[in-house]
């Protein structure tokens, strides 16, 4: 079957990502490649037969020790080699999340970090076109349906508001 929006087949790799907010901050995974530190949203590859929302829940637990429910799909981000689904997560107790998040299934050099939501537009986080929208949405309301984004931005240090 073909994805009409991009003309690609649906068997491209997919990822489920978990947008976790607590007390005005967002949980990200920080890593340090040669060109300086960068961030990405917790998540991982969708397993055969698994819904991307369940992937987001599973990967969040594996990477951070937090359990949460995918509340709503915020965005579908397409880039050259995969399709990524991002979900706003509902934590049981968001006031304790910062103390309970512990690094789990992370690669060497990766660490968990809570970043002020207001700083996301200028934070080097992938996907760049989603990051600034989270700041906007957390203030003005979440989208009724997932936004569709193409994102191939590789310079994550440059501000983005489009």
Tab-separated table of N, CA and C in Angstrom:
chain	number	residue	atom	x	y	z
A	1	UNK	N	0.843	-1.170	0.000
A	1	UNK	CA	0.000	0.000	0.000
A	1	UNK	C	0.893	1.239	0.000
A	2	UNK	N	0.442	2.315	-0.632
A	2	UNK	CA	1.241	3.522	-0.747
A	2	UNK	C	0.696	4.621	0.142
A	3	UNK	N	1.592	5.337	0.767
A	3	UNK	CA	1.232	6.501	1.561
A	3	UNK	C	1.078	7.661	0.587
A	4	UNK	N	-0.144	8.101	0.362
A	4	UNK	CA	-0.422	9.108	-0.665
A	4	UNK	C	0.285	10.425	-0.391
A	5	UNK	N	0.479	10.761	0.883
A	5	UNK	CA	1.074	12.064	1.183
A	5	UNK	C	2.492	12.160	0.642
A	6	UNK	N	3.232	11.066	0.676
A	6	UNK	CA	4.607	11.089	0.206
A	6	UNK	C	4.862	10.126	-0.937
A	7	UNK	N	3.883	9.308	-1.297
A	7	UNK	CA	4.102	8.349	-2.359
A	7	UNK	C	5.042	7.226	-1.963
A	8	UNK	N	5.194	6.987	-0.661
A	8	UNK	CA	6.069	5.927	-0.178
A	8	UNK	C	5.236	4.724	0.235
A	9	UNK	N	5.876	3.590	0.305
A	9	UNK	CA	5.167	2.422	0.815
A	9	UNK	C	5.090	2.498	2.329
A	10	UNK	N	4.070	1.850	2.890
A	10	UNK	CA	3.855	1.881	4.336
A	10	UNK	C	4.854	1.013	5.102
A	11	UNK	N	5.704	0.289	4.399
A	11	UNK	CA	6.648	-0.551	5.120
A	11	UNK	C	7.938	0.181	5.490
A	12	UNK	N	7.960	1.514	5.354
A	12	UNK	CA	9.119	2.268	5.820
A	12	UNK	C	9.178	2.143	7.338
A	13	UNK	N	10.367	2.188	7.916
A	13	UNK	CA	10.471	2.094	9.371
A	13	UNK	C	9.638	3.182	10.062
A	14	UNK	N	9.011	2.793	11.166
A	14	UNK	CA	8.215	3.740	11.939
A	14	UNK	C	8.752	3.813	13.362
A	15	UNK	N	8.489	4.959	13.988
A	15	UNK	CA	8.940	5.216	15.352
A	15	UNK	C	7.775	5.780	16.140
A	16	UNK	N	7.675	5.436	17.418
A	16	UNK	CA	6.700	6.032	18.325
A	16	UNK	C	7.447	6.857	19.349
A	17	UNK	N	7.089	8.139	19.487
A	17	UNK	CA	7.768	9.041	20.408
A	17	UNK	C	6.846	9.525	21.511
A	18	UNK	N	7.412	9.726	22.707
A	18	UNK	CA	6.653	10.088	23.903
A	18	UNK	C	6.972	11.515	24.345
A	19	UNK	N	5.999	12.414	24.214
A	19	UNK	CA	6.139	13.795	24.676
A	19	UNK	C	5.661	13.823	26.126
A	20	UNK	N	6.610	13.978	27.050
A	20	UNK	CA	6.322	13.948	28.485
A	20	UNK	C	6.576	15.332	29.064
A	21	UNK	N	5.532	15.920	29.640
A	21	UNK	CA	5.633	17.238	30.261
A	21	UNK	C	5.305	17.127	31.743
A	22	UNK	N	6.051	17.855	32.553
A	22	UNK	CA	5.779	17.926	33.988
A	22	UNK	C	6.290	19.265	34.501
A	23	UNK	N	5.412	19.998	35.148
A	23	UNK	CA	5.766	21.280	35.779
A	23	UNK	C	6.499	22.231	34.830
A	24	UNK	N	6.009	22.335	33.598
A	24	UNK	CA	6.568	23.281	32.639
A	24	UNK	C	7.854	22.837	31.977
A	25	UNK	N	8.206	21.568	32.149
A	25	UNK	CA	9.428	21.059	31.529
A	25	UNK	C	9.117	19.795	30.739
A	26	UNK	N	9.972	19.519	29.759
A	26	UNK	CA	9.794	18.348	28.901
A	26	UNK	C	10.975	17.408	29.079
A	27	UNK	N	10.674	16.122	29.154
A	27	UNK	CA	11.721	15.117	29.291
A	27	UNK	C	12.313	14.806	27.919
A	28	UNK	N	13.633	14.961	27.817
A	28	UNK	CA	14.355	14.683	26.577
A	28	UNK	C	15.536	13.772	26.869
A	29	UNK	N	16.071	13.187	25.825
A	29	UNK	CA	17.301	12.412	25.932
A	29	UNK	C	18.404	13.235	25.283
A	30	UNK	N	19.441	13.500	26.064
A	30	UNK	CA	20.571	14.300	25.586
A	30	UNK	C	21.689	13.355	25.143
A	31	UNK	N	22.309	13.717	24.033
A	31	UNK	CA	23.479	12.974	23.579
A	31	UNK	C	24.502	13.970	23.069
A	32	UNK	N	25.748	13.544	22.945
A	32	UNK	CA	26.827	14.467	22.597
A	32	UNK	C	27.636	13.947	21.415
A	33	UNK	N	27.136	14.186	20.189
A	33	UNK	CA	27.964	13.835	19.031
A	33	UNK	C	29.125	14.823	18.911
A	34	UNK	N	29.951	14.641	17.919
A	34	UNK	CA	31.140	15.481	17.759
A	34	UNK	C	30.827	16.964	17.607
A	35	UNK	N	29.643	17.310	17.061
A	35	UNK	CA	29.331	18.724	16.830
A	35	UNK	C	28.547	19.356	17.988
A	36	UNK	N	28.633	18.819	19.179
A	36	UNK	CA	27.988	19.412	20.350
A	36	UNK	C	26.758	18.639	20.778
A	37	UNK	N	26.256	18.965	21.974
A	37	UNK	CA	25.114	18.211	22.505
A	37	UNK	C	23.842	18.479	21.707
A	38	UNK	N	23.009	17.452	21.664
A	38	UNK	CA	21.711	17.520	20.993
A	38	UNK	C	20.728	16.695	21.804
A	39	UNK	N	19.454	16.827	21.466
A	39	UNK	CA	18.413	16.115	22.197
A	39	UNK	C	17.474	15.410	21.226
A	40	UNK	N	16.810	14.391	21.728
A	40	UNK	CA	15.699	13.805	20.996
A	40	UNK	C	14.635	13.381	21.991
A	41	UNK	N	13.445	13.159	21.477
A	41	UNK	CA	12.294	12.799	22.284
A	41	UNK	C	12.338	11.289	22.541
A	42	UNK	N	12.105	10.848	23.786
A	42	UNK	CA	12.108	9.410	24.059
A	42	UNK	C	11.185	8.651	23.105
A	43	UNK	N	11.605	7.470	22.720
A	43	UNK	CA	10.807	6.650	21.812
A	43	UNK	C	11.686	5.651	21.106
A	44	UNK	N	11.083	4.918	20.174
A	44	UNK	CA	11.857	3.927	19.449
A	44	UNK	C	11.052	3.264	18.359
A	45	UNK	N	11.637	2.247	17.785
A	45	UNK	CA	11.051	1.568	16.641
A	45	UNK	C	9.793	0.784	16.969
A	46	UNK	N	8.842	0.856	16.048
A	46	UNK	CA	7.584	0.123	16.171
A	46	UNK	C	7.853	-1.340	15.811
A	47	UNK	N	7.467	-2.233	16.701
A	47	UNK	CA	7.637	-3.663	16.449
A	47	UNK	C	6.499	-4.175	15.570
A	48	UNK	N	6.707	-5.273	14.837
A	48	UNK	CA	5.647	-5.811	13.970
A	48	UNK	C	4.347	-6.031	14.749
A	49	UNK	N	3.256	-5.511	14.198
A	49	UNK	CA	1.945	-5.657	14.816
A	49	UNK	C	1.662	-4.703	15.960
A	50	UNK	N	2.615	-3.837	16.296
A	50	UNK	CA	2.464	-2.914	17.422
A	50	UNK	C	1.968	-1.556	16.928
A	51	UNK	N	1.033	-0.971	17.632
A	51	UNK	CA	0.575	0.381	17.313
A	51	UNK	C	1.638	1.373	17.782
A	52	UNK	N	1.886	2.459	17.024
A	52	UNK	CA	2.886	3.439	17.439
A	52	UNK	C	2.626	4.027	18.832
A	53	UNK	N	1.357	4.156	19.229
A	53	UNK	CA	1.054	4.678	20.569
A	53	UNK	C	1.570	3.730	21.651
A	54	UNK	N	1.441	2.429	21.416
A	54	UNK	CA	1.957	1.449	22.378
A	54	UNK	C	3.481	1.431	22.378
A	55	UNK	N	4.069	1.690	21.215
A	55	UNK	CA	5.528	1.811	21.142
A	55	UNK	C	5.996	2.955	22.020
A	56	UNK	N	5.315	4.103	21.935
A	56	UNK	CA	5.689	5.262	22.751
A	56	UNK	C	5.629	4.913	24.238
A	57	UNK	N	4.574	4.223	24.653
A	57	UNK	CA	4.436	3.826	26.058
A	57	UNK	C	5.545	2.852	26.470
A	58	UNK	N	5.792	1.844	25.637
A	58	UNK	CA	6.808	0.833	25.936
A	58	UNK	C	8.204	1.437	26.005
A	59	UNK	N	8.544	2.226	24.990
A	59	UNK	CA	9.885	2.814	24.936
A	59	UNK	C	10.115	3.804	26.078
A	60	UNK	N	9.083	4.561	26.443
A	60	UNK	CA	9.217	5.484	27.569
A	60	UNK	C	9.570	4.705	28.836
A	61	UNK	N	8.875	3.607	29.078
A	61	UNK	CA	9.157	2.787	30.258
A	61	UNK	C	10.572	2.212	30.203
A	62	UNK	N	10.979	1.721	29.029
A	62	UNK	CA	12.306	1.123	28.893
A	62	UNK	C	13.411	2.151	29.085
A	63	UNK	N	13.235	3.345	28.528
A	63	UNK	CA	14.301	4.348	28.543
A	63	UNK	C	14.340	5.186	29.811
A	64	UNK	N	13.188	5.341	30.487
A	64	UNK	CA	13.128	6.285	31.612
A	64	UNK	C	12.580	5.693	32.905
A	65	UNK	N	11.978	4.524	32.844
A	65	UNK	CA	11.342	3.955	34.023
A	65	UNK	C	9.966	4.526	34.309
A	66	UNK	N	9.506	5.484	33.510
A	66	UNK	CA	8.194	6.094	33.718
A	66	UNK	C	7.116	5.302	32.989
A	67	UNK	N	5.958	5.181	33.619
A	67	UNK	CA	4.814	4.586	32.943
A	67	UNK	C	3.805	5.688	32.668
A	68	UNK	N	3.278	5.666	31.468
A	68	UNK	CA	2.334	6.699	31.043
A	68	UNK	C	1.452	6.120	29.950
A	69	UNK	N	0.365	6.823	29.687
A	69	UNK	CA	-0.573	6.436	28.641
A	69	UNK	C	-0.517	7.475	27.530
A	70	UNK	N	-0.496	7.016	26.286
A	70	UNK	CA	-0.542	7.938	25.148
A	70	UNK	C	-1.929	8.571	25.121
A	71	UNK	N	-1.980	9.871	25.387
A	71	UNK	CA	-3.256	10.581	25.495
A	71	UNK	C	-3.785	11.024	24.140
A	72	UNK	N	-2.903	11.566	23.308
A	72	UNK	CA	-3.308	12.015	21.972
A	72	UNK	C	-2.093	12.070	21.060
A	73	UNK	N	-2.333	11.784	19.780
A	73	UNK	CA	-1.259	11.895	18.795
A	73	UNK	C	-1.127	13.359	18.417
A	74	UNK	N	0.091	13.884	18.543
A	74	UNK	CA	0.354	15.290	18.242
A	74	UNK	C	0.824	15.510	16.814
A	75	UNK	N	1.668	14.604	16.316
A	75	UNK	CA	2.277	14.847	15.005
A	75	UNK	C	2.742	13.552	14.363
A	76	UNK	N	2.748	13.583	13.035
A	76	UNK	CA	3.382	12.550	12.225
A	76	UNK	C	4.489	13.269	11.468
A	77	UNK	N	5.726	12.876	11.750
A	77	UNK	CA	6.887	13.526	11.145
A	77	UNK	C	7.507	12.554	10.156
A	78	UNK	N	7.649	13.019	8.932
A	78	UNK	CA	8.249	12.192	7.886
A	78	UNK	C	9.597	12.795	7.505
A	79	UNK	N	10.580	11.926	7.403
A	79	UNK	CA	11.853	12.364	6.848
A	79	UNK	C	12.268	11.337	5.813
A	80	UNK	N	13.466	11.428	5.333
A	80	UNK	CA	13.853	10.618	4.179
A	80	UNK	C	13.814	9.116	4.420
A	81	UNK	N	13.954	8.674	5.673
A	81	UNK	CA	14.049	7.229	5.873
A	81	UNK	C	13.052	6.625	6.851
A	82	UNK	N	12.137	7.419	7.415
A	82	UNK	CA	11.147	6.837	8.318
A	82	UNK	C	9.992	7.788	8.601
A	83	UNK	N	8.971	7.226	9.235
A	83	UNK	CA	7.799	7.980	9.667
A	83	UNK	C	7.747	7.880	11.185
A	84	UNK	N	7.620	9.031	11.853
A	84	UNK	CA	7.632	9.071	13.309
A	84	UNK	C	6.301	9.606	13.820
A	85	UNK	N	5.715	8.911	14.795
A	85	UNK	CA	4.443	9.312	15.406
A	85	UNK	C	4.741	9.785	16.828
A	86	UNK	N	4.309	11.000	17.172
A	86	UNK	CA	4.577	11.563	18.495
A	86	UNK	C	3.283	11.741	19.269
A	87	UNK	N	3.312	11.320	20.544
A	87	UNK	CA	2.126	11.314	21.397
A	87	UNK	C	2.363	12.119	22.664
A	88	UNK	N	1.354	12.880	23.059
A	88	UNK	CA	1.357	13.526	24.363
A	88	UNK	C	1.023	12.441	25.375
A	89	UNK	N	1.860	12.298	26.378
A	89	UNK	CA	1.700	11.224	27.353
A	89	UNK	C	1.051	11.750	28.635
A	90	UNK	N	0.217	10.915	29.229
A	90	UNK	CA	-0.407	11.248	30.510
A	90	UNK	C	0.252	10.394	31.587
A	91	UNK	N	0.918	11.081	32.523
A	91	UNK	CA	1.572	10.407	33.642
A	91	UNK	C	0.580	10.247	34.779
A	92	UNK	N	0.768	9.211	35.590
A	92	UNK	CA	-0.092	9.026	36.749
A	92	UNK	C	0.010	10.206	37.708
A	93	UNK	N	1.214	10.654	38.014
A	93	UNK	CA	1.439	11.790	38.907
A	93	UNK	C	2.561	12.649	38.331
A	94	UNK	N	2.210	13.680	37.548
A	94	UNK	CA	3.249	14.487	36.902
A	94	UNK	C	4.152	15.226	37.883
A	95	UNK	N	3.695	15.434	39.122
A	95	UNK	CA	4.515	16.158	40.096
A	95	UNK	C	5.685	15.323	40.602
A	96	UNK	N	5.600	14.009	40.460
A	96	UNK	CA	6.687	13.128	40.903
A	96	UNK	C	7.550	12.639	39.746
A	97	UNK	N	7.183	12.976	38.527
A	97	UNK	CA	7.870	12.428	37.353
A	97	UNK	C	9.354	12.745	37.343
A	98	UNK	N	9.705	13.975	37.724
A	98	UNK	CA	11.109	14.361	37.662
A	98	UNK	C	11.964	13.522	38.608
A	99	UNK	N	11.408	13.155	39.755
A	99	UNK	CA	12.178	12.336	40.690
A	99	UNK	C	12.201	10.870	40.268
A	100	UNK	N	11.158	10.400	39.592
A	100	UNK	CA	11.050	8.986	39.235
A	100	UNK	C	11.766	8.628	37.941
A	101	UNK	N	12.006	9.579	37.065
A	101	UNK	CA	12.652	9.261	35.788
A	101	UNK	C	14.097	8.842	36.043
A	102	UNK	N	14.427	7.636	35.620
A	102	UNK	CA	15.788	7.131	35.780
A	102	UNK	C	16.245	6.543	34.450
A	103	UNK	N	17.496	6.804	34.081
A	103	UNK	CA	17.973	6.267	32.810
A	103	UNK	C	17.862	4.749	32.782
A	104	UNK	N	17.344	4.250	31.686
A	104	UNK	CA	17.204	2.807	31.522
A	104	UNK	C	17.948	2.345	30.298
A	105	UNK	N	17.214	1.980	29.264
A	105	UNK	CA	17.768	1.421	28.039
A	105	UNK	C	18.277	2.544	27.131
A	106	UNK	N	19.356	3.199	27.565
A	106	UNK	CA	19.956	4.284	26.785
A	106	UNK	C	21.320	3.839	26.276
A	107	UNK	N	21.740	4.432	25.180
A	107	UNK	CA	23.064	4.138	24.636
A	107	UNK	C	24.122	4.881	25.444
A	108	UNK	N	25.374	4.423	25.398
A	108	UNK	CA	26.443	5.142	26.091
A	108	UNK	C	26.485	6.603	25.640
A	109	UNK	N	26.669	7.494	26.581
A	109	UNK	CA	26.733	8.919	26.275
A	109	UNK	C	25.387	9.615	26.257
A	110	UNK	N	24.312	8.874	26.437
A	110	UNK	CA	22.979	9.479	26.486
A	110	UNK	C	22.554	9.642	27.940
A	111	UNK	N	21.790	10.703	28.203
A	111	UNK	CA	21.263	10.918	29.548
A	111	UNK	C	19.920	11.614	29.473
A	112	UNK	N	19.114	11.433	30.506
A	112	UNK	CA	17.817	12.095	30.581
A	112	UNK	C	18.009	13.518	31.070
A	113	UNK	N	17.208	14.428	30.523
A	113	UNK	CA	17.278	15.815	30.971
A	113	UNK	C	15.905	16.459	30.823
A	114	UNK	N	15.489	17.182	31.862
A	114	UNK	CA	14.244	17.955	31.818
A	114	UNK	C	14.587	19.351	31.319
A	115	UNK	N	13.930	19.781	30.250
A	115	UNK	CA	14.209	21.075	29.617
A	115	UNK	C	12.967	21.945	29.717
A	116	UNK	N	13.157	23.193	30.100
A	116	UNK	CA	12.047	24.143	30.190
A	116	UNK	C	11.356	24.230	28.828
A	117	UNK	N	10.041	24.060	28.814
A	117	UNK	CA	9.281	24.068	27.554
A	117	UNK	C	9.484	25.377	26.798
A	118	UNK	N	9.616	26.485	27.499
A	118	UNK	CA	9.804	27.783	26.845
A	118	UNK	C	11.115	27.840	26.064
A	119	UNK	N	12.076	27.004	26.404
A	119	UNK	CA	13.384	27.015	25.733
A	119	UNK	C	13.457	26.101	24.511
A	120	UNK	N	12.424	25.300	24.271
A	120	UNK	CA	12.476	24.328	23.170
A	120	UNK	C	12.752	24.933	21.793
A	121	UNK	N	12.182	26.117	21.440
A	121	UNK	CA	12.460	26.640	20.096
A	121	UNK	C	13.946	26.872	19.820
A	122	UNK	N	14.740	27.101	20.868
A	122	UNK	CA	16.169	27.351	20.690
A	122	UNK	C	17.036	26.213	21.212
A	123	UNK	N	16.427	25.078	21.461
A	123	UNK	CA	17.148	23.901	21.944
A	123	UNK	C	17.384	22.967	20.754
A	124	UNK	N	18.583	22.402	20.637
A	124	UNK	CA	18.861	21.514	19.505
A	124	UNK	C	18.209	20.141	19.686
A	125	UNK	N	16.909	20.087	19.401
A	125	UNK	CA	16.146	18.856	19.598
A	125	UNK	C	15.545	18.386	18.278
A	126	UNK	N	15.576	17.060	18.069
A	126	UNK	CA	14.938	16.452	16.895
A	126	UNK	C	13.588	15.916	17.330
A	127	UNK	N	12.554	16.093	16.546
A	127	UNK	CA	12.452	16.838	15.290
A	127	UNK	C	12.256	18.332	15.546
A	128	UNK	N	13.043	19.115	14.870
A	128	UNK	CA	13.080	20.559	15.078
A	128	UNK	C	11.723	21.207	14.837
A	129	UNK	N	11.027	20.793	13.788
A	129	UNK	CA	9.744	21.435	13.468
A	129	UNK	C	8.648	21.061	14.456
A	130	UNK	N	8.851	20.040	15.237
A	130	UNK	CA	7.887	19.692	16.280
A	130	UNK	C	8.216	20.409	17.585
A	131	UNK	N	9.483	20.576	17.884
A	131	UNK	CA	9.900	21.124	19.180
A	131	UNK	C	9.283	22.489	19.469
A	132	UNK	N	9.377	23.419	18.521
A	132	UNK	CA	8.835	24.754	18.810
A	132	UNK	C	7.322	24.719	18.928
A	133	UNK	N	6.665	23.795	18.221
A	133	UNK	CA	5.204	23.687	18.302
A	133	UNK	C	4.755	23.222	19.688
A	134	UNK	N	5.550	22.395	20.333
A	134	UNK	CA	5.200	21.941	21.676
A	134	UNK	C	5.130	23.126	22.624
A	135	UNK	N	6.063	24.052	22.500
A	135	UNK	CA	6.009	25.270	23.316
A	135	UNK	C	4.719	26.020	23.045
A	136	UNK	N	4.393	26.205	21.795
A	136	UNK	CA	3.173	26.924	21.397
A	136	UNK	C	1.921	26.203	21.893
A	137	UNK	N	1.841	24.910	21.652
A	137	UNK	CA	0.649	24.144	22.027
A	137	UNK	C	0.462	24.070	23.533
A	138	UNK	N	1.558	23.932	24.284
A	138	UNK	CA	1.419	23.807	25.738
A	138	UNK	C	0.843	25.078	26.347
A	139	UNK	N	0.992	26.191	25.650
A	139	UNK	CA	0.444	27.469	26.105
A	139	UNK	C	-0.953	27.718	25.555
A	140	UNK	N	-1.158	27.428	24.272
A	140	UNK	CA	-2.396	27.821	23.589
A	140	UNK	C	-3.360	26.683	23.277
A	141	UNK	N	-3.022	25.461	23.630
A	141	UNK	CA	-3.911	24.330	23.390
A	141	UNK	C	-3.348	23.356	22.372
A	142	UNK	N	-3.628	22.080	22.608
A	142	UNK	CA	-3.120	21.000	21.768
A	142	UNK	C	-3.958	20.866	20.506
A	143	UNK	N	-3.373	20.400	19.411
A	143	UNK	CA	-4.127	20.267	18.154
A	143	UNK	C	-5.219	19.199	18.277
A	144	UNK	N	-6.306	19.419	17.545
A	144	UNK	CA	-7.414	18.459	17.544
A	144	UNK	C	-7.049	17.162	16.837
A	145	UNK	N	-6.162	17.267	15.860
A	145	UNK	CA	-5.699	16.079	15.139
A	145	UNK	C	-4.201	16.247	14.887
A	146	UNK	N	-3.505	15.161	14.621
A	146	UNK	CA	-2.053	15.252	14.447
A	146	UNK	C	-1.665	16.117	13.248
A	147	UNK	N	-0.659	16.955	13.444
A	147	UNK	CA	-0.127	17.728	12.329
A	147	UNK	C	0.792	16.817	11.516
A	148	UNK	N	0.892	17.086	10.234
A	148	UNK	CA	1.746	16.327	9.321
A	148	UNK	C	2.958	17.195	9.002
A	149	UNK	N	4.140	16.711	9.308
A	149	UNK	CA	5.355	17.494	9.112
A	149	UNK	C	6.372	16.717	8.286
A	150	UNK	N	7.033	17.419	7.384
A	150	UNK	CA	8.231	16.905	6.732
A	150	UNK	C	9.385	17.551	7.469
A	151	UNK	N	10.346	16.787	7.914
A	151	UNK	CA	11.462	17.389	8.639
A	151	UNK	C	12.745	16.673	8.297
A	152	UNK	N	13.606	17.376	7.613
A	152	UNK	CA	14.919	16.834	7.295
A	152	UNK	C	16.005	17.778	7.790
A	153	UNK	N	15.637	18.661	8.717
A	153	UNK	CA	16.593	19.631	9.245
A	153	UNK	C	17.711	18.894	9.969
A	154	UNK	N	18.922	19.182	9.606
A	154	UNK	CA	20.069	18.553	10.259
A	154	UNK	C	20.787	19.521	11.191
A	155	UNK	N	20.635	20.836	10.986
A	155	UNK	CA	21.248	21.811	11.879
A	155	UNK	C	20.282	22.075	13.028
A	156	UNK	N	20.378	21.269	14.070
A	156	UNK	CA	19.447	21.388	15.185
A	156	UNK	C	19.742	22.589	16.075
A	157	UNK	N	20.894	23.226	15.899
A	157	UNK	CA	21.235	24.373	16.738
A	157	UNK	C	20.585	25.665	16.252
A	158	UNK	N	20.135	25.716	15.007
A	158	UNK	CA	19.492	26.930	14.482
A	158	UNK	C	18.051	27.006	14.974
A	159	UNK	N	17.581	28.213	15.358
A	159	UNK	CA	16.177	28.347	15.762
A	159	UNK	C	15.246	28.007	14.602
A	160	UNK	N	14.072	27.506	14.927
A	160	UNK	CA	13.087	27.160	13.906
A	160	UNK	C	11.710	27.519	14.418
A	161	UNK	N	10.929	28.211	13.585
A	161	UNK	CA	9.551	28.533	13.978
A	161	UNK	C	8.605	28.387	12.793
A	162	UNK	N	8.877	27.413	11.929
A	162	UNK	CA	8.025	27.184	10.758
A	162	UNK	C	7.772	25.719	10.565
